[in-house]
Amino acid sequence: MTQAVRVIFLGPPGAGKGTQAKQLAERYGIPHISTGEILRNAIAQSTLLGQKAQAYVDRGELVTDDLMLDMIRERLQEQDAKNGWILDGFPRNVAQADFLEQLLGELNQEAKQAINLEVPDGIILNRLLQRGRKDDQEDTIRRRLEVYREQTAPLIEFYRQRDKLYSVDGDRSPDTVTQSLTDILEAATSPSNGNCASAPSEGS
Ligand code: AMP
């Protein structure tokens, strides 16, 4: 692998984005940037950001773009993000995706793939109920799934139009999913395969 890995994880809450992003970040020695985790830490430490974000996170709503855009701009400019990153939980709506595209242009970077981890709704609900995070109560989970469908799912089309979308079946063992993901990343970043990498998925 000679080129930087820069990948965005799409997919509903509970699809396994965090688990997979962690594995890949370790494998490639790049940061796993989870905006949800940054917010949970800010809330735990009661920083100004945490205080502003808490009510949204507790209700399963998206935190306002003004807070999120500043956060991601700062995070992507940190030293450890210069040579690659895995974004988990950002962008979450079209305005954030537009902003990210512009920001990456300024930084002379490009997200190479957007991976849509697909898991059926019934399985997601069960997975989240078992996880037991504070925002994993059933009402909040239902709201987060609605928010996902209304605001985040349109990004599937956004990245498909840019030929960056790869859909991966997330309803398999974690190791099997990780293997599919590394195949995608390595096919697309290996110079010898270059443009012959498996074509972006046509599926949703
Ligand atoms: P996650 O850990 O990605 O499921 O995020 C947990 C919660 O953090 C979400 O339900 C939102 O309230 C908030 N959040 C995380 N990422 C974003 C984002 N990119 N934009 C707005 N809110 C976010």
Short mmCIF file of C-alpha atoms and ligand atoms in Angstrom, two decimals:
data_model
loop_
_atom_site.label_atom_id
_atom_site.label_comp_id
_atom_site.label_asym_id
_atom_site.label_seq_id
_atom_site.Cartn_x
_atom_site.Cartn_y
_atom_site.Cartn_z
CA MET A 1 0.00 0.00 0.00
CA THR A 2 1.78 3.11 -1.16
CA GLN A 3 -0.97 5.70 -1.31
CA ALA A 4 -2.71 7.33 1.63
CA VAL A 5 -5.93 5.76 2.82
CA ARG A 6 -8.68 8.39 3.09
CA VAL A 7 -12.04 6.81 3.54
CA ILE A 8 -15.51 7.83 4.70
CA PHE A 9 -17.83 5.39 6.43
CA LEU A 10 -21.52 5.73 5.71
CA GLY A 11 -24.24 3.48 7.04
CA PRO A 12 -26.85 3.66 9.78
CA PRO A 13 -26.07 3.68 13.50
CA GLY A 14 -25.22 0.13 14.56
CA ALA A 15 -23.92 -0.93 11.14
CA GLY A 16 -20.47 -1.57 12.63
CA LYS A 17 -18.74 1.58 11.38
CA GLY A 18 -16.88 2.15 14.64
CA THR A 19 -15.72 -1.44 14.98
CA GLN A 20 -14.50 -1.60 11.41
CA ALA A 21 -12.95 1.86 11.39
CA LYS A 22 -10.94 0.96 14.49
CA GLN A 23 -9.58 -2.20 12.87
CA LEU A 24 -8.59 -0.44 9.67
CA ALA A 25 -7.04 2.53 11.47
CA GLU A 26 -4.81 0.15 13.40
CA ARG A 27 -3.90 -1.80 10.31
CA TYR A 28 -2.88 1.26 8.30
CA GLY A 29 -1.52 3.37 11.16
CA ILE A 30 -3.87 6.28 10.53
CA PRO A 31 -6.34 8.02 12.84
CA HIS A 32 -9.91 6.81 13.29
CA ILE A 33 -11.84 10.05 13.45
CA SER A 34 -15.22 9.44 15.06
CA THR A 35 -17.18 12.65 15.47
CA GLY A 36 -19.59 10.87 17.84
CA GLU A 37 -16.66 9.87 20.05
CA ILE A 38 -15.22 13.40 19.99
CA LEU A 39 -18.64 14.70 21.08
CA ARG A 40 -19.03 12.09 23.84
CA ASN A 41 -15.60 13.03 25.19
CA ALA A 42 -16.45 16.73 25.05
CA ILE A 43 -19.69 16.04 26.92
CA ALA A 44 -17.91 13.92 29.55
CA GLN A 45 -15.39 16.72 30.11
CA SER A 46 -18.08 19.36 29.96
CA THR A 47 -16.18 21.55 27.51
CA LEU A 48 -18.00 24.40 25.78
CA LEU A 49 -18.54 22.16 22.75
CA GLY A 50 -19.85 19.41 25.02
CA GLN A 51 -22.29 21.74 26.72
CA LYS A 52 -23.61 22.98 23.38
CA ALA A 53 -23.86 19.48 21.88
CA GLN A 54 -25.31 17.49 24.76
CA ALA A 55 -29.02 18.11 24.23
CA TYR A 56 -28.81 17.15 20.55
CA VAL A 57 -26.86 13.96 21.22
CA ASP A 58 -29.23 12.95 24.02
CA ARG A 59 -32.23 13.33 21.72
CA GLY A 60 -30.62 11.51 18.79
CA GLU A 61 -30.64 14.67 16.66
CA LEU A 62 -27.73 15.95 14.64
CA VAL A 63 -25.56 18.54 16.35
CA THR A 64 -25.63 21.82 14.40
CA ASP A 65 -23.36 22.13 11.39
CA ASP A 66 -21.56 25.21 12.71
CA LEU A 67 -20.17 23.18 15.62
CA MET A 68 -19.38 20.14 13.48
CA LEU A 69 -17.63 22.00 10.67
CA ASP A 70 -15.22 23.77 13.04
CA MET A 71 -14.54 20.47 14.74
CA ILE A 72 -13.71 18.57 11.56
CA ARG A 73 -11.60 21.40 10.14
CA GLU A 74 -9.44 21.39 13.26
CA ARG A 75 -9.20 17.63 13.47
CA LEU A 76 -8.17 17.11 9.86
CA GLN A 77 -5.41 19.69 10.26
CA GLU A 78 -3.76 17.85 13.12
CA GLN A 79 -0.41 16.31 12.35
CA ASP A 80 -1.54 12.67 12.58
CA ALA A 81 -4.16 13.22 9.86
CA LYS A 82 -1.70 14.39 7.20
CA ASN A 83 -1.10 10.93 5.75
CA GLY A 84 -4.54 9.40 5.87
CA TRP A 85 -7.65 9.02 7.98
CA ILE A 86 -10.86 7.12 8.43
CA LEU A 87 -13.93 9.25 8.97
CA ASP A 88 -16.66 7.60 11.02
CA GLY A 89 -19.82 9.65 11.51
CA PHE A 90 -18.91 12.59 9.29
CA PRO A 91 -20.34 13.80 6.96
CA ARG A 92 -23.90 13.25 8.18
CA ASN A 93 -25.81 15.46 5.74
CA VAL A 94 -25.30 17.04 2.33
CA ALA A 95 -24.13 20.40 3.74
CA GLN A 96 -21.39 18.61 5.69
CA ALA A 97 -20.40 16.61 2.59
CA ASP A 98 -20.14 19.80 0.52
CA PHE A 99 -18.05 21.41 3.24
CA LEU A 100 -15.77 18.38 3.48
CA GLU A 101 -15.17 18.40 -0.26
CA GLN A 102 -14.18 22.04 -0.12
CA LEU A 103 -12.01 21.60 2.96
CA LEU A 104 -10.18 18.64 1.44
CA GLY A 105 -9.57 20.69 -1.69
CA GLU A 106 -7.91 23.36 0.46
CA LEU A 107 -5.80 20.70 2.15
CA ASN A 108 -4.90 19.16 -1.19
CA GLN A 109 -6.50 15.88 -0.18
CA GLU A 110 -9.29 13.73 -1.51
CA ALA A 111 -11.56 11.12 0.06
CA LYS A 112 -10.95 8.11 -2.14
CA GLN A 113 -13.85 5.92 -1.07
CA ALA A 114 -17.16 6.24 0.72
CA ILE A 115 -18.16 2.89 2.13
CA ASN A 116 -21.79 2.17 2.77
CA LEU A 117 -22.06 -0.58 5.38
CA GLU A 118 -25.45 -2.18 4.81
CA VAL A 119 -27.33 -3.91 7.63
CA PRO A 120 -31.10 -4.63 7.77
CA ASP A 121 -33.13 -2.44 10.15
CA GLY A 122 -34.27 -5.29 12.42
CA ILE A 123 -30.70 -6.32 13.10
CA ILE A 124 -29.60 -2.76 13.76
CA LEU A 125 -32.20 -2.23 16.45
CA ASN A 126 -31.10 -5.39 18.26
CA ARG A 127 -27.43 -4.52 18.00
CA LEU A 128 -27.98 -1.03 19.38
CA LEU A 129 -30.18 -2.21 22.23
CA GLN A 130 -27.40 -4.58 23.28
CA ARG A 131 -24.72 -1.86 23.10
CA GLY A 132 -26.23 0.17 25.92
CA ARG A 133 -24.73 3.61 25.29
CA LYS A 134 -26.64 6.53 26.80
CA ASP A 135 -28.18 7.39 23.42
CA ASP A 136 -29.03 3.72 22.81
CA GLN A 137 -32.47 3.79 24.48
CA GLU A 138 -35.20 2.54 22.16
CA ASP A 139 -36.87 5.93 21.55
CA THR A 140 -33.58 7.62 20.82
CA ILE A 141 -32.49 4.77 18.57
CA ARG A 142 -35.67 5.13 16.53
CA ARG A 143 -35.05 8.85 16.18
CA ARG A 144 -31.45 8.27 15.13
CA LEU A 145 -32.58 5.83 12.46
CA GLU A 146 -35.10 8.40 11.16
CA VAL A 147 -32.45 11.10 11.12
CA TYR A 148 -30.19 8.71 9.25
CA ARG A 149 -32.82 8.03 6.60
CA GLU A 150 -33.80 11.66 6.17
CA GLN A 151 -30.45 13.40 6.35
CA THR A 152 -27.59 10.94 5.95
CA ALA A 153 -28.87 8.36 3.45
CA PRO A 154 -28.90 10.97 0.63
CA LEU A 155 -25.10 10.89 0.86
CA ILE A 156 -25.18 7.45 -0.74
CA GLU A 157 -26.31 9.13 -3.95
CA PHE A 158 -23.88 12.02 -3.39
CA TYR A 159 -20.88 9.69 -3.40
CA ARG A 160 -22.27 7.39 -6.08
CA GLN A 161 -22.40 10.37 -8.42
CA ARG A 162 -18.73 10.98 -7.67
CA ASP A 163 -17.84 7.32 -8.37
CA LYS A 164 -16.64 6.86 -4.80
CA LEU A 165 -19.37 4.64 -3.42
CA TYR A 166 -18.73 1.06 -2.35
CA SER A 167 -21.51 -0.93 -0.68
CA VAL A 168 -20.50 -3.67 1.70
CA ASP A 169 -22.73 -6.24 3.40
CA GLY A 170 -22.30 -5.47 7.11
CA ASP A 171 -24.49 -8.36 8.24
CA ARG A 172 -21.57 -10.82 8.47
CA SER A 173 -18.94 -11.61 11.06
CA PRO A 174 -16.71 -8.62 11.90
CA ASP A 175 -13.61 -10.36 10.49
CA THR A 176 -15.33 -11.13 7.20
CA VAL A 177 -16.44 -7.52 6.86
CA THR A 178 -12.91 -6.28 7.65
CA GLN A 179 -11.55 -8.54 4.91
CA SER A 180 -13.98 -7.10 2.33
CA LEU A 181 -13.02 -3.60 3.38
CA THR A 182 -9.26 -4.17 3.12
CA ASP A 183 -9.81 -5.71 -0.33
CA ILE A 184 -11.56 -2.53 -1.45
CA LEU A 185 -8.98 -0.19 0.06
CA GLU A 186 -6.00 -2.11 -1.24
CA ALA A 187 -7.38 -2.61 -4.73
CA ALA A 188 -8.05 1.08 -5.01
CA THR A 189 -4.73 2.27 -3.57
CA SER A 190 -2.34 -0.20 -5.16
CA PRO A 191 -0.53 1.52 -8.03
CA SER A 192 -0.27 -1.71 -10.05
CA ASN A 193 -4.04 -2.10 -10.06
CA GLY A 194 -4.67 1.59 -10.35
CA ASN A 195 -7.78 2.17 -12.34
CA CYS A 196 -8.60 -1.51 -12.62
CA ALA A 197 -9.75 -1.66 -9.00
CA SER A 198 -13.14 -3.23 -8.47
CA ALA A 199 -15.68 -0.81 -9.79
CA PRO A 200 -17.68 1.29 -7.35
CA SER A 201 -20.87 -0.47 -6.46
CA GLU A 202 -24.09 0.27 -8.26
CA GLY A 203 -26.14 -1.03 -5.36
CA SER A 204 -27.60 1.18 -2.67
P1 AMP B 1 -22.33 8.33 16.46
O1 AMP B 1 -21.39 7.87 17.52
O2 AMP B 1 -21.65 8.58 15.13
O3 AMP B 1 -23.55 7.46 16.33
O4 AMP B 1 -22.86 9.76 16.93
C1 AMP B 1 -23.57 9.94 18.13
C2 AMP B 1 -24.32 11.26 18.11
O5 AMP B 1 -23.38 12.33 17.94
C3 AMP B 1 -25.27 11.42 16.94
O6 AMP B 1 -26.53 10.85 17.22
C4 AMP B 1 -25.35 12.95 16.82
O7 AMP B 1 -26.14 13.49 17.84
C5 AMP B 1 -23.91 13.35 17.10
N1 AMP B 1 -23.08 13.42 15.87
C6 AMP B 1 -22.02 12.63 15.53
N2 AMP B 1 -21.50 12.98 14.38
C7 AMP B 1 -22.22 14.04 13.93
C8 AMP B 1 -22.20 14.86 12.76
N3 AMP B 1 -21.30 14.65 11.78
N4 AMP B 1 -23.10 15.86 12.67
C9 AMP B 1 -24.02 16.07 13.63
N5 AMP B 1 -24.11 15.34 14.74
C10 AMP B 1 -23.24 14.32 14.91
#
